[in-house]
Amino acid sequence: MEALSEMLDARAIDFNRVMGRSIEAIGRMQFSCARHGEYMANGTRLKSRDVWSTCPGCAADRKAKEEAERIREQALREANTRLYHLQQAAIPQRFIERTLDTFKATTPEQQHAFRIATDFASNFESHYKKGSWLVFSGLPGTGKSHLAAGILQAIMPAYLGKYFTCMEVIQYIRSTWRRESEASEVDVLSEFASLPLLVIDEIGMQYGTESEQNHLFDVLDRRYRDMMPTILLTNQNKDGFRQYVGDRIYDRMTECARWVPFAWDSYRPTARREICE
C-alpha cells in the first residue's frame, strides 16, 4: 500500500476505485523518521484505513541497497561466466592473469610482437574469415604464451578458442584408441577442427617421431583446409620448426601464417627479482 500511495502522489491522479476499493486523497502530514528526521507524508484513505507514504530517505536507502545488490549479482554472474569461458578455453592457471593489457613491451622487437597480437585480437572477425595463422617463435620465458593467452581472453565471449600443448594434442588423439573411450579419433579431430581459435604450445619439445608428426598434421591440415585461425608456439627457429612439423604442413603455412620472432632474453629472472623486492 505504501508503494500505491507514493504512485498516487507522484502522478497526482485521483482514482475512484482501484482493485475494487475506494481511494481518497487526505492531504499531507508531518512525520518523523528515527534515521532521517522529519518529513512530509502523503496520505490516502482506503475505505476506513488511512495509509501514509514512507520516509523518502528510507525509500532512497532501499533503492540504493537494491541497486548495489543488483550490481553485485551482475558482477557475480559476469565473474562466473568469465570463469566458465576460461575453463572452456583451458588456459593454464598461470596465464589467466596475463592479458594483452599486462604484457610489458619495452623494446622495438617486443612492441612489434605486441602490435601483431593486439591486431589479431581486435580484428579477429576479419582474421577468422581469412583463416589467419600466427607462429610465435622464441626462447622460453619471452612471453609467447602470455600473448597467446591474452588473445584467447580478448576474443571472449564472442569466440571461444582453446589452449593445448602439442603433447596434449597428441595424447588426446591417442586416448581414443582405448577400448573404453567414448569418443572416436574422428570425433576428436572434428573438435580440433571446429574451434574458432586453436593455440598449440611447445611445438618441437617432443621426440618428433613420425607418429607424432602425423597426428599434428591431421589437426593442422584440417584447420588449414577449413581456414580456421591457429596460433602455434615454438622454441625452435624456422629450420627446427620445419623439421618437426614436416614439409607438408610447413608448406601450407607459408600461405596463411605469419612468423613472429620473440628474439629477446627470458623475462623470468626479472619477474623473480620483482617478486623478491
PDB file of C-alpha atoms in Angstrom:
ATOM      1  CA  MET A   1       0.000   0.000   0.000  1.00  0.00           C
ATOM      2  CA  GLU A   2       2.953   2.363   0.612  1.00  0.00           C
ATOM      3  CA  ALA A   3       4.020   1.979  -2.982  1.00  0.00           C
ATOM      4  CA  LEU A   4       0.449   2.600  -4.131  1.00  0.00           C
ATOM      5  CA  SER A   5       0.247   5.805  -2.065  1.00  0.00           C
ATOM      6  CA  GLU A   6       3.546   7.097  -3.468  1.00  0.00           C
ATOM      7  CA  MET A   7       2.347   6.353  -7.002  1.00  0.00           C
ATOM      8  CA  LEU A   8      -0.807   8.349  -6.448  1.00  0.00           C
ATOM      9  CA  ASP A   9       1.171  11.319  -5.128  1.00  0.00           C
ATOM     10  CA  ALA A  10       3.700  11.279  -7.965  1.00  0.00           C
ATOM     11  CA  ARG A  11       1.127  11.174 -10.707  1.00  0.00           C
ATOM     12  CA  ALA A  12      -1.417  13.357  -8.935  1.00  0.00           C
ATOM     13  CA  ILE A  13      -4.262  11.153 -10.141  1.00  0.00           C
ATOM     14  CA  ASP A  14      -7.450  10.739  -8.166  1.00  0.00           C
ATOM     15  CA  PHE A  15      -8.531   7.131  -8.635  1.00  0.00           C
ATOM     16  CA  ASN A  16     -12.087   6.495  -7.522  1.00  0.00           C
ATOM     17  CA  ARG A  17     -11.630   2.787  -7.467  1.00  0.00           C
ATOM     18  CA  VAL A  18      -8.525   0.640  -7.588  1.00  0.00           C
ATOM     19  CA  MET A  19      -8.851  -3.139  -7.407  1.00  0.00           C
ATOM     20  CA  GLY A  20     -12.422  -2.749  -6.256  1.00  0.00           C
ATOM     21  CA  ARG A  21     -11.589  -0.433  -3.312  1.00  0.00           C
ATOM     22  CA  SER A  22     -12.442   3.271  -2.851  1.00  0.00           C
ATOM     23  CA  ILE A  23      -9.388   5.539  -2.537  1.00  0.00           C
ATOM     24  CA  GLU A  24      -9.420   9.147  -1.358  1.00  0.00           C
ATOM     25  CA  ALA A  25      -6.506  11.555  -1.010  1.00  0.00           C
ATOM     26  CA  ILE A  26      -6.469  13.016   2.525  1.00  0.00           C
ATOM     27  CA  GLY A  27      -3.605  15.521   2.237  1.00  0.00           C
ATOM     28  CA  ARG A  28      -0.195  15.748   3.832  1.00  0.00           C
ATOM     29  CA  MET A  29       1.093  15.322   7.353  1.00  0.00           C
ATOM     30  CA  GLN A  30       4.478  15.700   9.034  1.00  0.00           C
ATOM     31  CA  PHE A  31       6.101  12.518  10.373  1.00  0.00           C
ATOM     32  CA  SER A  32       9.447  11.795  11.982  1.00  0.00           C
ATOM     33  CA  CYS A  33      11.952   9.107  10.934  1.00  0.00           C
ATOM     34  CA  ALA A  34      14.434   7.844  13.530  1.00  0.00           C
ATOM     35  CA  ARG A  35      17.154   7.808  10.883  1.00  0.00           C
ATOM     36  CA  HIS A  36      16.367  10.797   8.655  1.00  0.00           C
ATOM     37  CA  GLY A  37      14.337  13.132  10.846  1.00  0.00           C
ATOM     38  CA  GLU A  38      11.104  14.899   9.937  1.00  0.00           C
ATOM     39  CA  TYR A  39       9.437  14.559   6.552  1.00  0.00           C
ATOM     40  CA  MET A  40       6.098  15.319   4.931  1.00  0.00           C
ATOM     41  CA  ALA A  41       3.977  12.283   4.076  1.00  0.00           C
ATOM     42  CA  ASN A  42       1.138  11.978   1.582  1.00  0.00           C
ATOM     43  CA  GLY A  43      -1.998  10.258   2.815  1.00  0.00           C
ATOM     44  CA  THR A  44      -4.687   8.217   1.124  1.00  0.00           C
ATOM     45  CA  ARG A  45      -7.785   6.659   2.615  1.00  0.00           C
ATOM     46  CA  LEU A  46      -8.698   3.139   1.622  1.00  0.00           C
ATOM     47  CA  LYS A  47     -12.242   2.657   2.923  1.00  0.00           C
ATOM     48  CA  SER A  48     -11.747   3.091   6.667  1.00  0.00           C
ATOM     49  CA  ARG A  49      -7.944   2.774   6.621  1.00  0.00           C
ATOM     50  CA  ASP A  50      -5.525   5.695   6.262  1.00  0.00           C
ATOM     51  CA  VAL A  51      -2.193   4.977   4.568  1.00  0.00           C
ATOM     52  CA  TRP A  52       0.774   7.378   4.633  1.00  0.00           C
ATOM     53  CA  SER A  53       3.813   7.406   2.391  1.00  0.00           C
ATOM     54  CA  THR A  54       7.070   6.336   3.940  1.00  0.00           C
ATOM     55  CA  CYS A  55      10.195   8.371   4.651  1.00  0.00           C
ATOM     56  CA  PRO A  56      11.789   9.429   1.345  1.00  0.00           C
ATOM     57  CA  GLY A  57      15.227   8.963   2.886  1.00  0.00           C
ATOM     58  CA  CYS A  58      14.437   5.370   3.791  1.00  0.00           C
ATOM     59  CA  ALA A  59      12.975   4.844   0.312  1.00  0.00           C
ATOM     60  CA  ALA A  60      16.205   6.202  -1.218  1.00  0.00           C
ATOM     61  CA  ASP A  61      18.253   3.915   1.053  1.00  0.00           C
ATOM     62  CA  ARG A  62      16.217   0.903  -0.024  1.00  0.00           C
ATOM     63  CA  LYS A  63      16.617   1.836  -3.662  1.00  0.00           C
ATOM     64  CA  ALA A  64      20.387   2.273  -3.245  1.00  0.00           C
ATOM     65  CA  LYS A  65      20.624  -1.061  -1.444  1.00  0.00           C
ATOM     66  CA  GLU A  66      18.634  -2.796  -4.164  1.00  0.00           C
ATOM     67  CA  GLU A  67      20.841  -1.213  -6.851  1.00  0.00           C
ATOM     68  CA  ALA A  68      24.005  -2.259  -5.020  1.00  0.00           C
ATOM     69  CA  GLU A  69      22.664  -5.803  -4.748  1.00  0.00           C
ATOM     70  CA  ARG A  70      21.769  -5.803  -8.445  1.00  0.00           C
ATOM     71  CA  ILE A  71      25.296  -4.647  -9.328  1.00  0.00           C
ATOM     72  CA  ARG A  72      26.812  -7.260  -7.014  1.00  0.00           C
ATOM     73  CA  GLU A  73      24.731 -10.052  -8.538  1.00  0.00           C
ATOM     74  CA  GLN A  74      25.557  -8.870 -12.065  1.00  0.00           C
ATOM     75  CA  ALA A  75      29.285  -8.802 -11.223  1.00  0.00           C
ATOM     76  CA  LEU A  76      28.996 -12.302  -9.772  1.00  0.00           C
ATOM     77  CA  ARG A  77      27.230 -13.564 -12.909  1.00  0.00           C
ATOM     78  CA  GLU A  78      29.894 -11.971 -15.110  1.00  0.00           C
ATOM     79  CA  ALA A  79      32.681 -13.458 -12.983  1.00  0.00           C
ATOM     80  CA  ASN A  80      31.083 -16.907 -13.177  1.00  0.00           C
ATOM     81  CA  THR A  81      30.637 -16.543 -16.935  1.00  0.00           C
ATOM     82  CA  ARG A  82      34.275 -15.491 -17.337  1.00  0.00           C
ATOM     83  CA  LEU A  83      35.409 -18.432 -15.197  1.00  0.00           C
ATOM     84  CA  TYR A  84      33.351 -20.782 -17.334  1.00  0.00           C
ATOM     85  CA  HIS A  85      34.879 -19.357 -20.514  1.00  0.00           C
ATOM     86  CA  LEU A  86      38.401 -19.665 -19.085  1.00  0.00           C
ATOM     87  CA  GLN A  87      37.722 -23.271 -18.152  1.00  0.00           C
ATOM     88  CA  GLN A  88      36.377 -23.996 -21.627  1.00  0.00           C
ATOM     89  CA  ALA A  89      39.453 -22.363 -23.171  1.00  0.00           C
ATOM     90  CA  ALA A  90      41.737 -24.498 -20.943  1.00  0.00           C
ATOM     91  CA  ILE A  91      44.078 -21.556 -20.361  1.00  0.00           C
ATOM     92  CA  PRO A  92      46.695 -22.614 -17.781  1.00  0.00           C
ATOM     93  CA  GLN A  93      46.146 -21.068 -14.358  1.00  0.00           C
ATOM     94  CA  ARG A  94      49.488 -19.261 -14.510  1.00  0.00           C
ATOM     95  CA  PHE A  95      48.428 -17.396 -17.647  1.00  0.00           C
ATOM     96  CA  ILE A  96      44.886 -16.394 -16.671  1.00  0.00           C
ATOM     97  CA  GLU A  97      46.031 -13.020 -15.331  1.00  0.00           C
ATOM     98  CA  ARG A  98      48.380 -12.480 -18.269  1.00  0.00           C
ATOM     99  CA  THR A  99      46.273 -10.470 -20.652  1.00  0.00           C
ATOM    100  CA  LEU A 100      47.254  -8.211 -23.514  1.00  0.00           C
ATOM    101  CA  ASP A 101      46.987  -5.262 -21.117  1.00  0.00           C
ATOM    102  CA  THR A 102      49.592  -6.721 -18.755  1.00  0.00           C
ATOM    103  CA  PHE A 103      52.210  -7.503 -21.413  1.00  0.00           C
ATOM    104  CA  LYS A 104      55.314  -5.321 -20.984  1.00  0.00           C
ATOM    105  CA  ALA A 105      56.586  -4.259 -24.388  1.00  0.00           C
ATOM    106  CA  THR A 106      59.654  -2.087 -23.822  1.00  0.00           C
ATOM    107  CA  THR A 107      61.864  -2.866 -26.836  1.00  0.00           C
ATOM    108  CA  PRO A 108      61.037  -2.340 -30.517  1.00  0.00           C
ATOM    109  CA  GLU A 109      61.013  -6.117 -31.029  1.00  0.00           C
ATOM    110  CA  GLN A 110      58.572  -6.639 -28.158  1.00  0.00           C
ATOM    111  CA  GLN A 111      56.382  -3.789 -29.379  1.00  0.00           C
ATOM    112  CA  HIS A 112      56.322  -5.378 -32.843  1.00  0.00           C
ATOM    113  CA  ALA A 113      55.118  -8.715 -31.434  1.00  0.00           C
ATOM    114  CA  PHE A 114      52.601  -6.922 -29.221  1.00  0.00           C
ATOM    115  CA  ARG A 115      51.149  -4.976 -32.163  1.00  0.00           C
ATOM    116  CA  ILE A 116      50.672  -8.175 -34.141  1.00  0.00           C
ATOM    117  CA  ALA A 117      48.949  -9.862 -31.189  1.00  0.00           C
ATOM    118  CA  THR A 118      46.635  -6.927 -30.456  1.00  0.00           C
ATOM    119  CA  ASP A 119      45.720  -6.601 -34.139  1.00  0.00           C
ATOM    120  CA  PHE A 120      44.935 -10.310 -34.287  1.00  0.00           C
ATOM    121  CA  ALA A 121      42.635  -9.976 -31.270  1.00  0.00           C
ATOM    122  CA  SER A 122      40.950  -6.647 -32.071  1.00  0.00           C
ATOM    123  CA  ASN A 123      40.353  -7.628 -35.709  1.00  0.00           C
ATOM    124  CA  PHE A 124      39.665 -11.274 -35.016  1.00  0.00           C
ATOM    125  CA  GLU A 125      36.462 -11.362 -37.038  1.00  0.00           C
ATOM    126  CA  SER A 126      38.467 -10.471 -40.134  1.00  0.00           C
ATOM    127  CA  HIS A 127      41.232 -12.947 -39.273  1.00  0.00           C
ATOM    128  CA  TYR A 128      38.572 -15.571 -38.628  1.00  0.00           C
ATOM    129  CA  LYS A 129      37.140 -15.095 -42.111  1.00  0.00           C
ATOM    130  CA  LYS A 130      40.606 -15.237 -43.684  1.00  0.00           C
ATOM    131  CA  GLY A 131      41.810 -18.180 -41.589  1.00  0.00           C
ATOM    132  CA  SER A 132      44.924 -16.347 -40.406  1.00  0.00           C
ATOM    133  CA  TRP A 133      47.689 -18.144 -38.519  1.00  0.00           C
ATOM    134  CA  LEU A 134      50.460 -16.882 -36.239  1.00  0.00           C
ATOM    135  CA  VAL A 135      53.685 -18.624 -35.239  1.00  0.00           C
ATOM    136  CA  PHE A 136      55.350 -17.255 -32.092  1.00  0.00           C
ATOM    137  CA  SER A 137      59.000 -18.349 -32.080  1.00  0.00           C
ATOM    138  CA  GLY A 138      61.488 -17.682 -29.302  1.00  0.00           C
ATOM    139  CA  LEU A 139      63.266 -18.919 -26.218  1.00  0.00           C
ATOM    140  CA  PRO A 140      61.313 -19.935 -23.102  1.00  0.00           C
ATOM    141  CA  GLY A 141      60.133 -17.042 -20.944  1.00  0.00           C
ATOM    142  CA  THR A 142      59.909 -14.460 -23.723  1.00  0.00           C
ATOM    143  CA  GLY A 143      56.116 -14.021 -23.495  1.00  0.00           C
ATOM    144  CA  LYS A 144      54.813 -16.263 -26.261  1.00  0.00           C
ATOM    145  CA  SER A 145      52.283 -17.981 -24.012  1.00  0.00           C
ATOM    146  CA  HIS A 146      51.403 -14.649 -22.393  1.00  0.00           C
ATOM    147  CA  LEU A 147      50.351 -13.096 -25.701  1.00  0.00           C
ATOM    148  CA  ALA A 148      48.583 -16.249 -26.892  1.00  0.00           C
ATOM    149  CA  ALA A 149      46.570 -16.444 -23.659  1.00  0.00           C
ATOM    150  CA  GLY A 150      45.882 -12.721 -23.946  1.00  0.00           C
ATOM    151  CA  ILE A 151      44.454 -13.172 -27.435  1.00  0.00           C
ATOM    152  CA  LEU A 152      42.244 -16.052 -26.299  1.00  0.00           C
ATOM    153  CA  GLN A 153      40.845 -13.922 -23.486  1.00  0.00           C
ATOM    154  CA  ALA A 154      40.457 -10.799 -25.617  1.00  0.00           C
ATOM    155  CA  ILE A 155      38.166 -12.512 -28.136  1.00  0.00           C
ATOM    156  CA  MET A 156      35.860 -13.906 -25.440  1.00  0.00           C
ATOM    157  CA  PRO A 157      32.916 -14.314 -25.280  1.00  0.00           C
ATOM    158  CA  ALA A 158      32.219 -13.800 -28.968  1.00  0.00           C
ATOM    159  CA  TYR A 159      34.703 -16.543 -29.852  1.00  0.00           C
ATOM    160  CA  LEU A 160      35.758 -19.371 -27.522  1.00  0.00           C
ATOM    161  CA  GLY A 161      39.059 -20.866 -28.541  1.00  0.00           C
ATOM    162  CA  LYS A 162      41.215 -23.400 -26.703  1.00  0.00           C
ATOM    163  CA  TYR A 163      44.785 -23.789 -25.471  1.00  0.00           C
ATOM    164  CA  PHE A 164      46.726 -27.057 -25.755  1.00  0.00           C
ATOM    165  CA  THR A 165      50.326 -28.099 -25.594  1.00  0.00           C
ATOM    166  CA  CYS A 166      51.487 -30.162 -28.544  1.00  0.00           C
ATOM    167  CA  MET A 167      51.799 -33.246 -26.321  1.00  0.00           C
ATOM    168  CA  GLU A 168      48.239 -32.735 -25.058  1.00  0.00           C
ATOM    169  CA  VAL A 169      47.017 -32.740 -28.655  1.00  0.00           C
ATOM    170  CA  ILE A 170      48.843 -35.988 -29.330  1.00  0.00           C
ATOM    171  CA  GLN A 171      47.671 -37.599 -26.085  1.00  0.00           C
ATOM    172  CA  TYR A 172      44.086 -36.508 -26.717  1.00  0.00           C
ATOM    173  CA  ILE A 173      44.082 -38.199 -30.107  1.00  0.00           C
ATOM    174  CA  ARG A 174      45.717 -41.343 -28.748  1.00  0.00           C
ATOM    175  CA  SER A 175      43.213 -41.526 -25.871  1.00  0.00           C
ATOM    176  CA  THR A 176      40.576 -42.507 -28.420  1.00  0.00           C
ATOM    177  CA  TRP A 177      42.456 -45.727 -29.056  1.00  0.00           C
ATOM    178  CA  ARG A 178      41.422 -47.096 -25.660  1.00  0.00           C
ATOM    179  CA  ARG A 179      38.624 -49.633 -25.800  1.00  0.00           C
ATOM    180  CA  GLU A 180      36.613 -47.714 -23.181  1.00  0.00           C
ATOM    181  CA  SER A 181      36.907 -44.372 -24.984  1.00  0.00           C
ATOM    182  CA  GLU A 182      33.533 -42.809 -25.740  1.00  0.00           C
ATOM    183  CA  ALA A 183      34.988 -40.567 -28.460  1.00  0.00           C
ATOM    184  CA  SER A 184      36.473 -41.721 -31.728  1.00  0.00           C
ATOM    185  CA  GLU A 185      39.569 -40.290 -33.356  1.00  0.00           C
ATOM    186  CA  VAL A 186      37.300 -38.691 -35.944  1.00  0.00           C
ATOM    187  CA  ASP A 187      35.341 -37.009 -33.135  1.00  0.00           C
ATOM    188  CA  VAL A 188      38.494 -35.550 -31.608  1.00  0.00           C
ATOM    189  CA  LEU A 189      39.860 -34.319 -34.926  1.00  0.00           C
ATOM    190  CA  SER A 190      36.497 -32.713 -35.678  1.00  0.00           C
ATOM    191  CA  GLU A 191      36.610 -30.984 -32.293  1.00  0.00           C
ATOM    192  CA  PHE A 192      40.072 -29.594 -33.022  1.00  0.00           C
ATOM    193  CA  ALA A 193      38.952 -28.510 -36.468  1.00  0.00           C
ATOM    194  CA  SER A 194      35.853 -26.656 -35.261  1.00  0.00           C
ATOM    195  CA  LEU A 195      37.456 -24.454 -32.575  1.00  0.00           C
ATOM    196  CA  PRO A 196      37.258 -20.757 -33.564  1.00  0.00           C
ATOM    197  CA  LEU A 197      40.875 -20.412 -32.418  1.00  0.00           C
ATOM    198  CA  LEU A 198      43.300 -23.196 -31.577  1.00  0.00           C
ATOM    199  CA  VAL A 199      46.508 -22.400 -29.679  1.00  0.00           C
ATOM    200  CA  ILE A 200      49.177 -25.143 -29.632  1.00  0.00           C
ATOM    201  CA  ASP A 201      52.138 -24.523 -27.345  1.00  0.00           C
ATOM    202  CA  GLU A 202      55.521 -26.265 -27.039  1.00  0.00           C
ATOM    203  CA  ILE A 203      55.760 -27.428 -30.630  1.00  0.00           C
ATOM    204  CA  GLY A 204      59.136 -29.100 -31.081  1.00  0.00           C
ATOM    205  CA  MET A 205      59.533 -30.158 -27.453  1.00  0.00           C
ATOM    206  CA  GLN A 206      58.579 -33.773 -28.215  1.00  0.00           C
ATOM    207  CA  TYR A 207      60.529 -36.615 -29.789  1.00  0.00           C
ATOM    208  CA  GLY A 208      59.425 -35.698 -33.276  1.00  0.00           C
ATOM    209  CA  THR A 209      58.504 -39.241 -34.229  1.00  0.00           C
ATOM    210  CA  GLU A 210      56.652 -39.983 -37.431  1.00  0.00           C
ATOM    211  CA  SER A 211      53.566 -40.866 -35.400  1.00  0.00           C
ATOM    212  CA  GLU A 212      53.613 -37.505 -33.579  1.00  0.00           C
ATOM    213  CA  GLN A 213      54.157 -35.687 -36.849  1.00  0.00           C
ATOM    214  CA  ASN A 214      51.207 -37.481 -38.416  1.00  0.00           C
ATOM    215  CA  HIS A 215      48.923 -36.546 -35.503  1.00  0.00           C
ATOM    216  CA  LEU A 216      49.920 -32.910 -35.752  1.00  0.00           C
ATOM    217  CA  PHE A 217      49.496 -32.995 -39.500  1.00  0.00           C
ATOM    218  CA  ASP A 218      45.951 -34.363 -39.149  1.00  0.00           C
ATOM    219  CA  VAL A 219      44.994 -31.465 -36.878  1.00  0.00           C
ATOM    220  CA  LEU A 220      46.746 -28.643 -38.709  1.00  0.00           C
ATOM    221  CA  ASP A 221      45.882 -29.825 -42.203  1.00  0.00           C
ATOM    222  CA  ARG A 222      42.189 -29.916 -41.294  1.00  0.00           C
ATOM    223  CA  ARG A 223      42.372 -26.388 -39.894  1.00  0.00           C
ATOM    224  CA  TYR A 224      44.281 -25.209 -42.952  1.00  0.00           C
ATOM    225  CA  ARG A 225      41.681 -26.685 -45.303  1.00  0.00           C
ATOM    226  CA  ASP A 226      38.786 -25.265 -43.263  1.00  0.00           C
ATOM    227  CA  MET A 227      40.514 -21.844 -42.959  1.00  0.00           C
ATOM    228  CA  MET A 228      40.409 -21.806 -39.144  1.00  0.00           C
ATOM    229  CA  PRO A 229      42.657 -19.370 -37.227  1.00  0.00           C
ATOM    230  CA  THR A 230      45.537 -21.034 -35.403  1.00  0.00           C
ATOM    231  CA  ILE A 231      48.412 -19.873 -33.183  1.00  0.00           C
ATOM    232  CA  LEU A 232      51.491 -22.074 -32.861  1.00  0.00           C
ATOM    233  CA  LEU A 233      54.147 -21.540 -30.193  1.00  0.00           C
ATOM    234  CA  THR A 234      57.653 -22.930 -30.504  1.00  0.00           C
ATOM    235  CA  ASN A 235      61.170 -22.579 -29.103  1.00  0.00           C
ATOM    236  CA  GLN A 236      62.546 -23.653 -32.475  1.00  0.00           C
ATOM    237  CA  ASN A 237      63.863 -21.473 -35.263  1.00  0.00           C
ATOM    238  CA  LYS A 238      62.388 -21.861 -38.724  1.00  0.00           C
ATOM    239  CA  ASP A 239      64.599 -24.799 -39.669  1.00  0.00           C
ATOM    240  CA  GLY A 240      63.921 -26.674 -36.429  1.00  0.00           C
ATOM    241  CA  PHE A 241      60.211 -25.931 -36.639  1.00  0.00           C
ATOM    242  CA  ARG A 242      60.025 -27.135 -40.223  1.00  0.00           C
ATOM    243  CA  GLN A 243      61.861 -30.332 -39.333  1.00  0.00           C
ATOM    244  CA  TYR A 244      59.397 -31.081 -36.534  1.00  0.00           C
ATOM    245  CA  VAL A 245      56.078 -30.274 -38.259  1.00  0.00           C
ATOM    246  CA  GLY A 246      57.204 -31.657 -41.601  1.00  0.00           C
ATOM    247  CA  ASP A 247      57.387 -30.191 -45.083  1.00  0.00           C
ATOM    248  CA  ARG A 248      53.705 -30.737 -45.850  1.00  0.00           C
ATOM    249  CA  ILE A 249      52.440 -28.521 -43.015  1.00  0.00           C
ATOM    250  CA  TYR A 250      55.265 -26.022 -43.316  1.00  0.00           C
ATOM    251  CA  ASP A 251      54.478 -25.537 -46.995  1.00  0.00           C
ATOM    252  CA  ARG A 252      50.796 -24.914 -46.215  1.00  0.00           C
ATOM    253  CA  MET A 253      51.736 -22.417 -43.522  1.00  0.00           C
ATOM    254  CA  THR A 254      53.670 -20.247 -45.957  1.00  0.00           C
ATOM    255  CA  GLU A 255      50.292 -19.324 -47.407  1.00  0.00           C
ATOM    256  CA  CYS A 256      48.414 -18.345 -44.248  1.00  0.00           C
ATOM    257  CA  ALA A 257      50.836 -17.999 -41.297  1.00  0.00           C
ATOM    258  CA  ARG A 258      52.827 -15.023 -40.051  1.00  0.00           C
ATOM    259  CA  TRP A 259      56.125 -15.804 -38.326  1.00  0.00           C
ATOM    260  CA  VAL A 260      56.645 -13.633 -35.235  1.00  0.00           C
ATOM    261  CA  PRO A 261      60.124 -13.780 -33.647  1.00  0.00           C
ATOM    262  CA  PHE A 262      60.484 -13.305 -29.893  1.00  0.00           C
ATOM    263  CA  ALA A 263      64.201 -12.580 -30.127  1.00  0.00           C
ATOM    264  CA  TRP A 264      64.966 -11.383 -26.610  1.00  0.00           C
ATOM    265  CA  ASP A 265      66.005 -12.812 -23.265  1.00  0.00           C
ATOM    266  CA  SER A 266      63.664 -14.590 -20.876  1.00  0.00           C
ATOM    267  CA  TYR A 267      61.652 -12.317 -18.596  1.00  0.00           C
ATOM    268  CA  ARG A 268      61.507 -14.877 -15.789  1.00  0.00           C
ATOM    269  CA  PRO A 269      64.703 -13.768 -13.948  1.00  0.00           C
ATOM    270  CA  THR A 270      63.328 -10.209 -13.922  1.00  0.00           C
ATOM    271  CA  ALA A 271      59.965 -11.465 -12.654  1.00  0.00           C
ATOM    272  CA  ARG A 272      61.691 -13.298  -9.807  1.00  0.00           C
ATOM    273  CA  ARG A 273      63.558 -10.150  -8.798  1.00  0.00           C
ATOM    274  CA  GLU A 274      60.335  -8.126  -8.865  1.00  0.00           C
ATOM    275  CA  ILE A 275      58.629 -10.663  -6.606  1.00  0.00           C
ATOM    276  CA  CYS A 276      61.519 -10.530  -4.122  1.00  0.00           C
ATOM    277  CA  GLU A 277      61.626  -6.730  -3.974  1.00  0.00           C
TER     278      GLU A 277
END
